[in-house]
């Protein structure tokens, strides 16, 4: 139950990010009666497909490397990670990493955090060879930013 609540919280975060510009009227126009004044009354499929529809719109509107697109990809990756859908989580985290590298810089703390998330996703899936370079990248970046003696690296 706790994981389900986490997933719902993440989905609401995604909806908040994506509706900043369009608002709920736009979403209601897309999904008709399935959404009624900020409460979702729809199937799990619709709940999970809505962020993807809005992600596609946001990506077309802002460009696929825009930070807002990356933020949404990150939130969706968390949903899939918590659902143990690790393949989709890895795809979304990889896309997010490209957005963060483009927007924040390749050696940024933000990109390092996404690299760590991607490493954890691969690790949980037993893909240790894929996880290792992302773990190393995160450690290298954080050491560079925080210093070798900082316990937060």
JSON list of C-alpha atoms in Angstrom, two decimals:
[
{"chain": "A", "resi": 1, "resn": "UNK", "atom": "CA", "xyz": [0.00, 0.00, 0.00]},
{"chain": "A", "resi": 2, "resn": "UNK", "atom": "CA", "xyz": [2.87, 2.36, 0.78]},
{"chain": "A", "resi": 3, "resn": "UNK", "atom": "CA", "xyz": [4.35, 1.86, -2.69]},
{"chain": "A", "resi": 4, "resn": "UNK", "atom": "CA", "xyz": [0.97, 2.54, -4.29]},
{"chain": "A", "resi": 5, "resn": "UNK", "atom": "CA", "xyz": [0.68, 5.81, -2.34]},
{"chain": "A", "resi": 6, "resn": "UNK", "atom": "CA", "xyz": [4.20, 6.76, -3.44]},
{"chain": "A", "resi": 7, "resn": "UNK", "atom": "CA", "xyz": [3.26, 6.07, -7.06]},
{"chain": "A", "resi": 8, "resn": "UNK", "atom": "CA", "xyz": [0.13, 8.19, -6.77]},
{"chain": "A", "resi": 9, "resn": "UNK", "atom": "CA", "xyz": [2.14, 11.03, -5.20]},
{"chain": "A", "resi": 10, "resn": "UNK", "atom": "CA", "xyz": [4.67, 10.87, -8.04]},
{"chain": "A", "resi": 11, "resn": "UNK", "atom": "CA", "xyz": [1.92, 10.86, -10.67]},
{"chain": "A", "resi": 12, "resn": "UNK", "atom": "CA", "xyz": [0.37, 13.93, -9.08]},
{"chain": "A", "resi": 13, "resn": "UNK", "atom": "CA", "xyz": [3.81, 15.61, -9.19]},
{"chain": "A", "resi": 14, "resn": "UNK", "atom": "CA", "xyz": [4.02, 14.81, -12.88]},
{"chain": "A", "resi": 15, "resn": "UNK", "atom": "CA", "xyz": [0.56, 16.24, -13.46]},
{"chain": "A", "resi": 16, "resn": "UNK", "atom": "CA", "xyz": [1.46, 19.37, -11.50]},
{"chain": "A", "resi": 17, "resn": "UNK", "atom": "CA", "xyz": [4.57, 19.91, -13.62]},
{"chain": "A", "resi": 18, "resn": "UNK", "atom": "CA", "xyz": [2.76, 19.33, -16.91]},
{"chain": "A", "resi": 19, "resn": "UNK", "atom": "CA", "xyz": [-0.32, 21.38, -16.12]},
{"chain": "A", "resi": 20, "resn": "UNK", "atom": "CA", "xyz": [1.52, 24.54, -15.09]},
{"chain": "A", "resi": 21, "resn": "UNK", "atom": "CA", "xyz": [1.00, 26.03, -18.52]},
{"chain": "A", "resi": 22, "resn": "UNK", "atom": "CA", "xyz": [-2.04, 24.18, -19.84]},
{"chain": "A", "resi": 23, "resn": "UNK", "atom": "CA", "xyz": [-4.16, 23.94, -16.68]},
{"chain": "A", "resi": 24, "resn": "UNK", "atom": "CA", "xyz": [-6.88, 21.44, -15.89]},
{"chain": "A", "resi": 25, "resn": "UNK", "atom": "CA", "xyz": [-9.27, 22.67, -18.58]},
{"chain": "A", "resi": 26, "resn": "UNK", "atom": "CA", "xyz": [-6.80, 21.47, -21.19]},
{"chain": "A", "resi": 27, "resn": "UNK", "atom": "CA", "xyz": [-6.57, 18.04, -19.55]},
{"chain": "A", "resi": 28, "resn": "UNK", "atom": "CA", "xyz": [-10.34, 17.80, -19.25]},
{"chain": "A", "resi": 29, "resn": "UNK", "atom": "CA", "xyz": [-10.59, 18.60, -22.97]},
{"chain": "A", "resi": 30, "resn": "UNK", "atom": "CA", "xyz": [-8.28, 15.67, -23.72]},
{"chain": "A", "resi": 31, "resn": "UNK", "atom": "CA", "xyz": [-9.82, 13.15, -21.33]},
{"chain": "A", "resi": 32, "resn": "UNK", "atom": "CA", "xyz": [-13.41, 14.33, -21.15]},
{"chain": "A", "resi": 33, "resn": "UNK", "atom": "CA", "xyz": [-15.28, 13.17, -18.07]},
{"chain": "A", "resi": 34, "resn": "UNK", "atom": "CA", "xyz": [-12.46, 11.02, -16.72]},
{"chain": "A", "resi": 35, "resn": "UNK", "atom": "CA", "xyz": [-11.01, 13.96, -14.79]},
{"chain": "A", "resi": 36, "resn": "UNK", "atom": "CA", "xyz": [-13.27, 16.11, -12.66]},
{"chain": "A", "resi": 37, "resn": "UNK", "atom": "CA", "xyz": [-11.85, 19.22, -10.95]},
{"chain": "A", "resi": 38, "resn": "UNK", "atom": "CA", "xyz": [-8.45, 17.95, -9.89]},
{"chain": "A", "resi": 39, "resn": "UNK", "atom": "CA", "xyz": [-9.50, 14.41, -8.96]},
{"chain": "A", "resi": 40, "resn": "UNK", "atom": "CA", "xyz": [-8.89, 11.49, -11.24]},
{"chain": "A", "resi": 41, "resn": "UNK", "atom": "CA", "xyz": [-11.81, 9.12, -11.69]},
{"chain": "A", "resi": 42, "resn": "UNK", "atom": "CA", "xyz": [-10.32, 6.79, -14.24]},
{"chain": "A", "resi": 43, "resn": "UNK", "atom": "CA", "xyz": [-8.77, 3.40, -14.67]},
{"chain": "A", "resi": 44, "resn": "UNK", "atom": "CA", "xyz": [-5.14, 2.72, -13.78]},
{"chain": "A", "resi": 45, "resn": "UNK", "atom": "CA", "xyz": [-4.39, 2.69, -17.51]},
{"chain": "A", "resi": 46, "resn": "UNK", "atom": "CA", "xyz": [-5.68, 6.23, -17.95]},
{"chain": "A", "resi": 47, "resn": "UNK", "atom": "CA", "xyz": [-3.89, 7.37, -14.81]},
{"chain": "A", "resi": 48, "resn": "UNK", "atom": "CA", "xyz": [-0.60, 6.06, -16.16]},
{"chain": "A", "resi": 49, "resn": "UNK", "atom": "CA", "xyz": [-1.18, 7.09, -19.78]},
{"chain": "A", "resi": 50, "resn": "UNK", "atom": "CA", "xyz": [-2.06, 10.71, -19.01]},
{"chain": "A", "resi": 51, "resn": "UNK", "atom": "CA", "xyz": [1.49, 11.74, -18.05]},
{"chain": "A", "resi": 52, "resn": "UNK", "atom": "CA", "xyz": [2.78, 10.17, -21.27]},
{"chain": "A", "resi": 53, "resn": "UNK", "atom": "CA", "xyz": [0.29, 12.10, -23.38]},
{"chain": "A", "resi": 54, "resn": "UNK", "atom": "CA", "xyz": [1.25, 15.33, -21.65]},
{"chain": "A", "resi": 55, "resn": "UNK", "atom": "CA", "xyz": [4.95, 14.45, -21.84]},
{"chain": "A", "resi": 56, "resn": "UNK", "atom": "CA", "xyz": [4.62, 14.12, -25.61]},
{"chain": "A", "resi": 57, "resn": "UNK", "atom": "CA", "xyz": [2.90, 17.49, -25.79]},
{"chain": "A", "resi": 58, "resn": "UNK", "atom": "CA", "xyz": [5.53, 19.14, -23.57]},
{"chain": "A", "resi": 59, "resn": "UNK", "atom": "CA", "xyz": [8.37, 17.53, -25.52]},
{"chain": "A", "resi": 60, "resn": "UNK", "atom": "CA", "xyz": [6.96, 18.78, -28.83]},
{"chain": "A", "resi": 61, "resn": "UNK", "atom": "CA", "xyz": [6.32, 22.22, -27.38]},
{"chain": "A", "resi": 62, "resn": "UNK", "atom": "CA", "xyz": [9.65, 22.74, -25.59]},
{"chain": "A", "resi": 63, "resn": "UNK", "atom": "CA", "xyz": [11.98, 20.26, -27.28]},
{"chain": "A", "resi": 64, "resn": "UNK", "atom": "CA", "xyz": [12.99, 16.79, -26.15]},
{"chain": "A", "resi": 65, "resn": "UNK", "atom": "CA", "xyz": [16.01, 18.05, -24.18]},
{"chain": "A", "resi": 66, "resn": "UNK", "atom": "CA", "xyz": [14.20, 20.74, -22.18]},
{"chain": "A", "resi": 67, "resn": "UNK", "atom": "CA", "xyz": [14.58, 20.51, -18.41]},
{"chain": "A", "resi": 68, "resn": "UNK", "atom": "CA", "xyz": [10.81, 20.41, -17.87]},
{"chain": "A", "resi": 69, "resn": "UNK", "atom": "CA", "xyz": [10.68, 17.31, -20.05]},
{"chain": "A", "resi": 70, "resn": "UNK", "atom": "CA", "xyz": [13.56, 15.82, -18.05]},
{"chain": "A", "resi": 71, "resn": "UNK", "atom": "CA", "xyz": [11.78, 16.48, -14.76]},
{"chain": "A", "resi": 72, "resn": "UNK", "atom": "CA", "xyz": [8.70, 14.62, -15.98]},
{"chain": "A", "resi": 73, "resn": "UNK", "atom": "CA", "xyz": [10.81, 11.74, -17.31]},
{"chain": "A", "resi": 74, "resn": "UNK", "atom": "CA", "xyz": [12.48, 11.52, -13.89]},
{"chain": "A", "resi": 75, "resn": "UNK", "atom": "CA", "xyz": [9.13, 11.35, -12.08]},
{"chain": "A", "resi": 76, "resn": "UNK", "atom": "CA", "xyz": [7.84, 8.69, -14.49]},
{"chain": "A", "resi": 77, "resn": "UNK", "atom": "CA", "xyz": [11.08, 6.72, -14.05]},
{"chain": "A", "resi": 78, "resn": "UNK", "atom": "CA", "xyz": [10.43, 6.73, -10.29]},
{"chain": "A", "resi": 79, "resn": "UNK", "atom": "CA", "xyz": [6.93, 5.36, -10.84]},
{"chain": "A", "resi": 80, "resn": "UNK", "atom": "CA", "xyz": [8.27, 2.52, -12.99]},
{"chain": "A", "resi": 81, "resn": "UNK", "atom": "CA", "xyz": [11.13, 1.84, -10.56]},
{"chain": "A", "resi": 82, "resn": "UNK", "atom": "CA", "xyz": [8.70, 1.52, -7.66]},
{"chain": "A", "resi": 83, "resn": "UNK", "atom": "CA", "xyz": [6.49, -0.72, -9.81]},
{"chain": "A", "resi": 84, "resn": "UNK", "atom": "CA", "xyz": [9.54, -2.90, -10.60]},
{"chain": "A", "resi": 85, "resn": "UNK", "atom": "CA", "xyz": [9.14, -2.11, -14.30]},
{"chain": "A", "resi": 86, "resn": "UNK", "atom": "CA", "xyz": [12.89, -1.64, -14.51]},
{"chain": "A", "resi": 87, "resn": "UNK", "atom": "CA", "xyz": [13.25, -1.66, -18.29]},
{"chain": "A", "resi": 88, "resn": "UNK", "atom": "CA", "xyz": [10.92, 1.34, -18.70]},
{"chain": "A", "resi": 89, "resn": "UNK", "atom": "CA", "xyz": [12.48, 3.03, -15.66]},
{"chain": "A", "resi": 90, "resn": "UNK", "atom": "CA", "xyz": [15.91, 2.72, -17.26]},
{"chain": "A", "resi": 91, "resn": "UNK", "atom": "CA", "xyz": [14.70, 4.12, -20.59]},
{"chain": "A", "resi": 92, "resn": "UNK", "atom": "CA", "xyz": [13.10, 7.13, -18.89]},
{"chain": "A", "resi": 93, "resn": "UNK", "atom": "CA", "xyz": [16.09, 7.73, -16.60]},
{"chain": "A", "resi": 94, "resn": "UNK", "atom": "CA", "xyz": [18.44, 7.61, -19.62]},
{"chain": "A", "resi": 95, "resn": "UNK", "atom": "CA", "xyz": [16.30, 10.17, -21.45]},
{"chain": "A", "resi": 96, "resn": "UNK", "atom": "CA", "xyz": [16.16, 12.32, -18.32]},
{"chain": "A", "resi": 97, "resn": "UNK", "atom": "CA", "xyz": [19.94, 12.14, -18.00]},
{"chain": "A", "resi": 98, "resn": "UNK", "atom": "CA", "xyz": [20.32, 13.58, -21.50]},
{"chain": "A", "resi": 99, "resn": "UNK", "atom": "CA", "xyz": [17.98, 16.45, -20.60]},
{"chain": "A", "resi": 100, "resn": "UNK", "atom": "CA", "xyz": [19.85, 17.16, -17.36]},
{"chain": "A", "resi": 101, "resn": "UNK", "atom": "CA", "xyz": [23.24, 17.03, -19.09]},
{"chain": "A", "resi": 102, "resn": "UNK", "atom": "CA", "xyz": [21.96, 19.48, -21.68]},
{"chain": "A", "resi": 103, "resn": "UNK", "atom": "CA", "xyz": [20.29, 21.81, -19.17]},
{"chain": "A", "resi": 104, "resn": "UNK", "atom": "CA", "xyz": [22.47, 21.61, -16.06]},
{"chain": "A", "resi": 105, "resn": "UNK", "atom": "CA", "xyz": [25.74, 20.38, -17.56]},
{"chain": "A", "resi": 106, "resn": "UNK", "atom": "CA", "xyz": [27.38, 16.98, -17.75]},
{"chain": "A", "resi": 107, "resn": "UNK", "atom": "CA", "xyz": [29.28, 17.47, -14.49]},
{"chain": "A", "resi": 108, "resn": "UNK", "atom": "CA", "xyz": [26.35, 18.86, -12.50]},
{"chain": "A", "resi": 109, "resn": "UNK", "atom": "CA", "xyz": [25.02, 17.51, -9.21]},
{"chain": "A", "resi": 110, "resn": "UNK", "atom": "CA", "xyz": [21.62, 17.06, -10.88]},
{"chain": "A", "resi": 111, "resn": "UNK", "atom": "CA", "xyz": [23.04, 14.89, -13.68]},
{"chain": "A", "resi": 112, "resn": "UNK", "atom": "CA", "xyz": [25.03, 12.90, -11.11]},
{"chain": "A", "resi": 113, "resn": "UNK", "atom": "CA", "xyz": [21.85, 12.19, -9.15]},
{"chain": "A", "resi": 114, "resn": "UNK", "atom": "CA", "xyz": [20.09, 10.87, -12.26]},
{"chain": "A", "resi": 115, "resn": "UNK", "atom": "CA", "xyz": [23.18, 8.78, -13.09]},
{"chain": "A", "resi": 116, "resn": "UNK", "atom": "CA", "xyz": [22.90, 7.30, -9.59]},
{"chain": "A", "resi": 117, "resn": "UNK", "atom": "CA", "xyz": [19.20, 6.56, -10.12]},
{"chain": "A", "resi": 118, "resn": "UNK", "atom": "CA", "xyz": [19.98, 4.89, -13.44]},
{"chain": "A", "resi": 119, "resn": "UNK", "atom": "CA", "xyz": [22.76, 2.84, -11.82]},
{"chain": "A", "resi": 120, "resn": "UNK", "atom": "CA", "xyz": [20.39, 1.72, -9.06]},
{"chain": "A", "resi": 121, "resn": "UNK", "atom": "CA", "xyz": [17.81, 0.71, -11.67]},
{"chain": "A", "resi": 122, "resn": "UNK", "atom": "CA", "xyz": [20.34, -1.40, -13.57]},
{"chain": "A", "resi": 123, "resn": "UNK", "atom": "CA", "xyz": [21.69, -2.82, -10.31]},
{"chain": "A", "resi": 124, "resn": "UNK", "atom": "CA", "xyz": [18.24, -3.89, -9.11]},
{"chain": "A", "resi": 125, "resn": "UNK", "atom": "CA", "xyz": [17.68, -5.56, -12.48]},
{"chain": "A", "resi": 126, "resn": "UNK", "atom": "CA", "xyz": [20.92, -7.52, -12.11]},
{"chain": "A", "resi": 127, "resn": "UNK", "atom": "CA", "xyz": [22.63, -5.56, -14.89]},
{"chain": "A", "resi": 128, "resn": "UNK", "atom": "CA", "xyz": [25.80, -4.87, -12.93]},
{"chain": "A", "resi": 129, "resn": "UNK", "atom": "CA", "xyz": [28.02, -4.11, -15.93]},
{"chain": "A", "resi": 130, "resn": "UNK", "atom": "CA", "xyz": [25.57, -1.41, -17.04]},
{"chain": "A", "resi": 131, "resn": "UNK", "atom": "CA", "xyz": [25.28, -0.02, -13.50]},
{"chain": "A", "resi": 132, "resn": "UNK", "atom": "CA", "xyz": [28.99, 0.32, -12.75]},
{"chain": "A", "resi": 133, "resn": "UNK", "atom": "CA", "xyz": [29.90, 3.21, -15.10]},
{"chain": "A", "resi": 134, "resn": "UNK", "atom": "CA", "xyz": [26.95, 5.24, -13.79]},
{"chain": "A", "resi": 135, "resn": "UNK", "atom": "CA", "xyz": [27.98, 4.61, -10.17]},
{"chain": "A", "resi": 136, "resn": "UNK", "atom": "CA", "xyz": [31.55, 5.65, -11.03]},
{"chain": "A", "resi": 137, "resn": "UNK", "atom": "CA", "xyz": [30.34, 8.75, -12.85]},
{"chain": "A", "resi": 138, "resn": "UNK", "atom": "CA", "xyz": [28.21, 9.79, -9.89]},
{"chain": "A", "resi": 139, "resn": "UNK", "atom": "CA", "xyz": [31.09, 9.30, -7.47]},
{"chain": "A", "resi": 140, "resn": "UNK", "atom": "CA", "xyz": [33.53, 11.20, -9.69]},
{"chain": "A", "resi": 141, "resn": "UNK", "atom": "CA", "xyz": [31.15, 14.12, -10.20]},
{"chain": "A", "resi": 142, "resn": "UNK", "atom": "CA", "xyz": [30.20, 14.37, -6.54]},
{"chain": "A", "resi": 143, "resn": "UNK", "atom": "CA", "xyz": [33.86, 14.19, -5.48]},
{"chain": "A", "resi": 144, "resn": "UNK", "atom": "CA", "xyz": [34.63, 17.00, -7.90]},
{"chain": "A", "resi": 145, "resn": "UNK", "atom": "CA", "xyz": [31.74, 19.14, -6.63]},
{"chain": "A", "resi": 146, "resn": "UNK", "atom": "CA", "xyz": [31.78, 18.35, -2.91]},
{"chain": "A", "resi": 147, "resn": "UNK", "atom": "CA", "xyz": [35.45, 17.49, -2.35]},
{"chain": "A", "resi": 148, "resn": "UNK", "atom": "CA", "xyz": [37.09, 14.19, -1.47]},
{"chain": "A", "resi": 149, "resn": "UNK", "atom": "CA", "xyz": [36.48, 14.57, 2.28]},
{"chain": "A", "resi": 150, "resn": "UNK", "atom": "CA", "xyz": [32.76, 15.32, 2.12]},
{"chain": "A", "resi": 151, "resn": "UNK", "atom": "CA", "xyz": [30.62, 12.49, 3.53]},
{"chain": "A", "resi": 152, "resn": "UNK", "atom": "CA", "xyz": [27.75, 13.28, 1.11]},
{"chain": "A", "resi": 153, "resn": "UNK", "atom": "CA", "xyz": [29.57, 11.99, -1.96]}
]
